[in-house]
């Protein structure tokens, strides 16, 4: 035989269900946001790796250029604004 629940208990069950629903939706949204951030971080990491590789290539290029300049002009300083080589004394 069925028994009618107290109005207070029915309301408590409804409120609890609503809280579960709200929490589940928020959890789902947060999970989606986390996955999007993971993808964004992966993209940033890839770009950073590319830039670090380019940076290292530029350092090598710079080193090679300075070696060529040293071979041609000797030890000294370069005034890029004036386009001058100033030999060490």
Short mmCIF file of C-alpha atoms in Angstrom, two decimals:
data_model
loop_
_atom_site.label_atom_id
_atom_site.label_comp_id
_atom_site.label_asym_id
_atom_site.label_seq_id
_atom_site.Cartn_x
_atom_site.Cartn_y
_atom_site.Cartn_z
CA UNK A 1 0.00 0.00 0.00
CA UNK A 2 1.36 3.41 -0.96
CA UNK A 3 1.81 6.12 1.51
CA UNK A 4 1.80 9.83 0.76
CA UNK A 5 5.08 11.56 1.51
CA UNK A 6 5.12 14.63 3.66
CA UNK A 7 5.24 17.81 1.60
CA UNK A 8 8.49 18.73 3.36
CA UNK A 9 10.16 15.46 2.29
CA UNK A 10 8.99 15.83 -1.30
CA UNK A 11 10.46 19.34 -1.37
CA UNK A 12 13.75 18.11 0.13
CA UNK A 13 13.99 15.42 -2.56
CA UNK A 14 13.26 17.98 -5.31
CA UNK A 15 15.86 20.38 -3.94
CA UNK A 16 18.43 17.59 -3.73
CA UNK A 17 17.71 16.51 -7.32
CA UNK A 18 18.04 20.11 -8.47
CA UNK A 19 21.37 20.44 -6.67
CA UNK A 20 22.59 17.20 -8.30
CA UNK A 21 21.49 18.47 -11.73
CA UNK A 22 23.13 21.85 -11.25
CA UNK A 23 26.33 20.28 -9.96
CA UNK A 24 26.41 17.78 -12.84
CA UNK A 25 25.99 20.58 -15.39
CA UNK A 26 28.72 22.66 -13.75
CA UNK A 27 31.01 19.63 -13.62
CA UNK A 28 30.39 18.96 -17.30
CA UNK A 29 31.07 22.58 -18.22
CA UNK A 30 34.23 22.59 -16.15
CA UNK A 31 35.41 19.36 -17.80
CA UNK A 32 34.82 20.84 -21.24
CA UNK A 33 36.66 24.02 -20.27
CA UNK A 34 39.57 21.96 -18.94
CA UNK A 35 39.82 20.02 -22.20
CA UNK A 36 39.76 23.24 -24.19
CA UNK A 37 42.53 24.65 -22.01
CA UNK A 38 44.55 21.45 -22.50
CA UNK A 39 44.25 21.87 -26.27
CA UNK A 40 45.22 25.52 -25.99
CA UNK A 41 48.21 24.63 -23.79
CA UNK A 42 49.27 22.01 -26.31
CA UNK A 43 49.11 24.60 -29.08
CA UNK A 44 51.10 27.08 -27.00
CA UNK A 45 53.70 24.43 -26.18
CA UNK A 46 54.08 23.53 -29.85
CA UNK A 47 54.49 27.20 -30.80
CA UNK A 48 56.98 27.75 -27.97
CA UNK A 49 59.01 24.74 -29.16
CA UNK A 50 59.03 26.15 -32.70
CA UNK A 51 60.18 29.54 -31.44
CA UNK A 52 62.87 28.00 -29.24
CA UNK A 53 64.16 26.07 -32.25
CA UNK A 54 64.21 29.26 -34.32
CA UNK A 55 65.94 31.10 -31.47
CA UNK A 56 68.68 28.45 -31.36
CA UNK A 57 69.10 28.65 -35.14
CA UNK A 58 69.45 32.44 -34.88
CA UNK A 59 72.06 32.07 -32.14
CA UNK A 60 74.02 29.70 -34.38
CA UNK A 61 73.68 32.10 -37.31
CA UNK A 62 74.83 34.99 -35.12
CA UNK A 63 77.81 33.00 -33.87
CA UNK A 64 78.81 32.08 -37.44
CA UNK A 65 78.48 35.70 -38.58
CA UNK A 66 80.61 36.99 -35.72
CA UNK A 67 83.23 34.35 -36.49
CA UNK A 68 83.32 35.50 -40.14
CA UNK A 69 83.63 39.13 -39.02
CA UNK A 70 86.43 38.24 -36.60
CA UNK A 71 88.23 36.30 -39.32
CA UNK A 72 87.99 39.28 -41.68
CA UNK A 73 88.45 42.24 -39.33
CA UNK A 74 90.09 40.73 -36.25
CA UNK A 75 89.05 41.30 -32.65
CA UNK A 76 87.18 44.47 -31.93
CA UNK A 77 83.85 46.15 -31.62
CA UNK A 78 81.21 46.99 -34.18
CA UNK A 79 79.35 50.28 -34.26
CA UNK A 80 76.31 49.23 -36.25
CA UNK A 81 74.92 52.78 -36.36
CA UNK A 82 78.05 54.11 -38.05
CA UNK A 83 78.84 50.90 -39.89
CA UNK A 84 82.33 50.88 -38.36
CA UNK A 85 84.67 48.25 -37.04
CA UNK A 86 86.75 49.45 -34.11
CA UNK A 87 89.80 47.23 -33.47
CA UNK A 88 90.79 46.38 -29.93
CA UNK A 89 93.84 48.34 -28.83
#
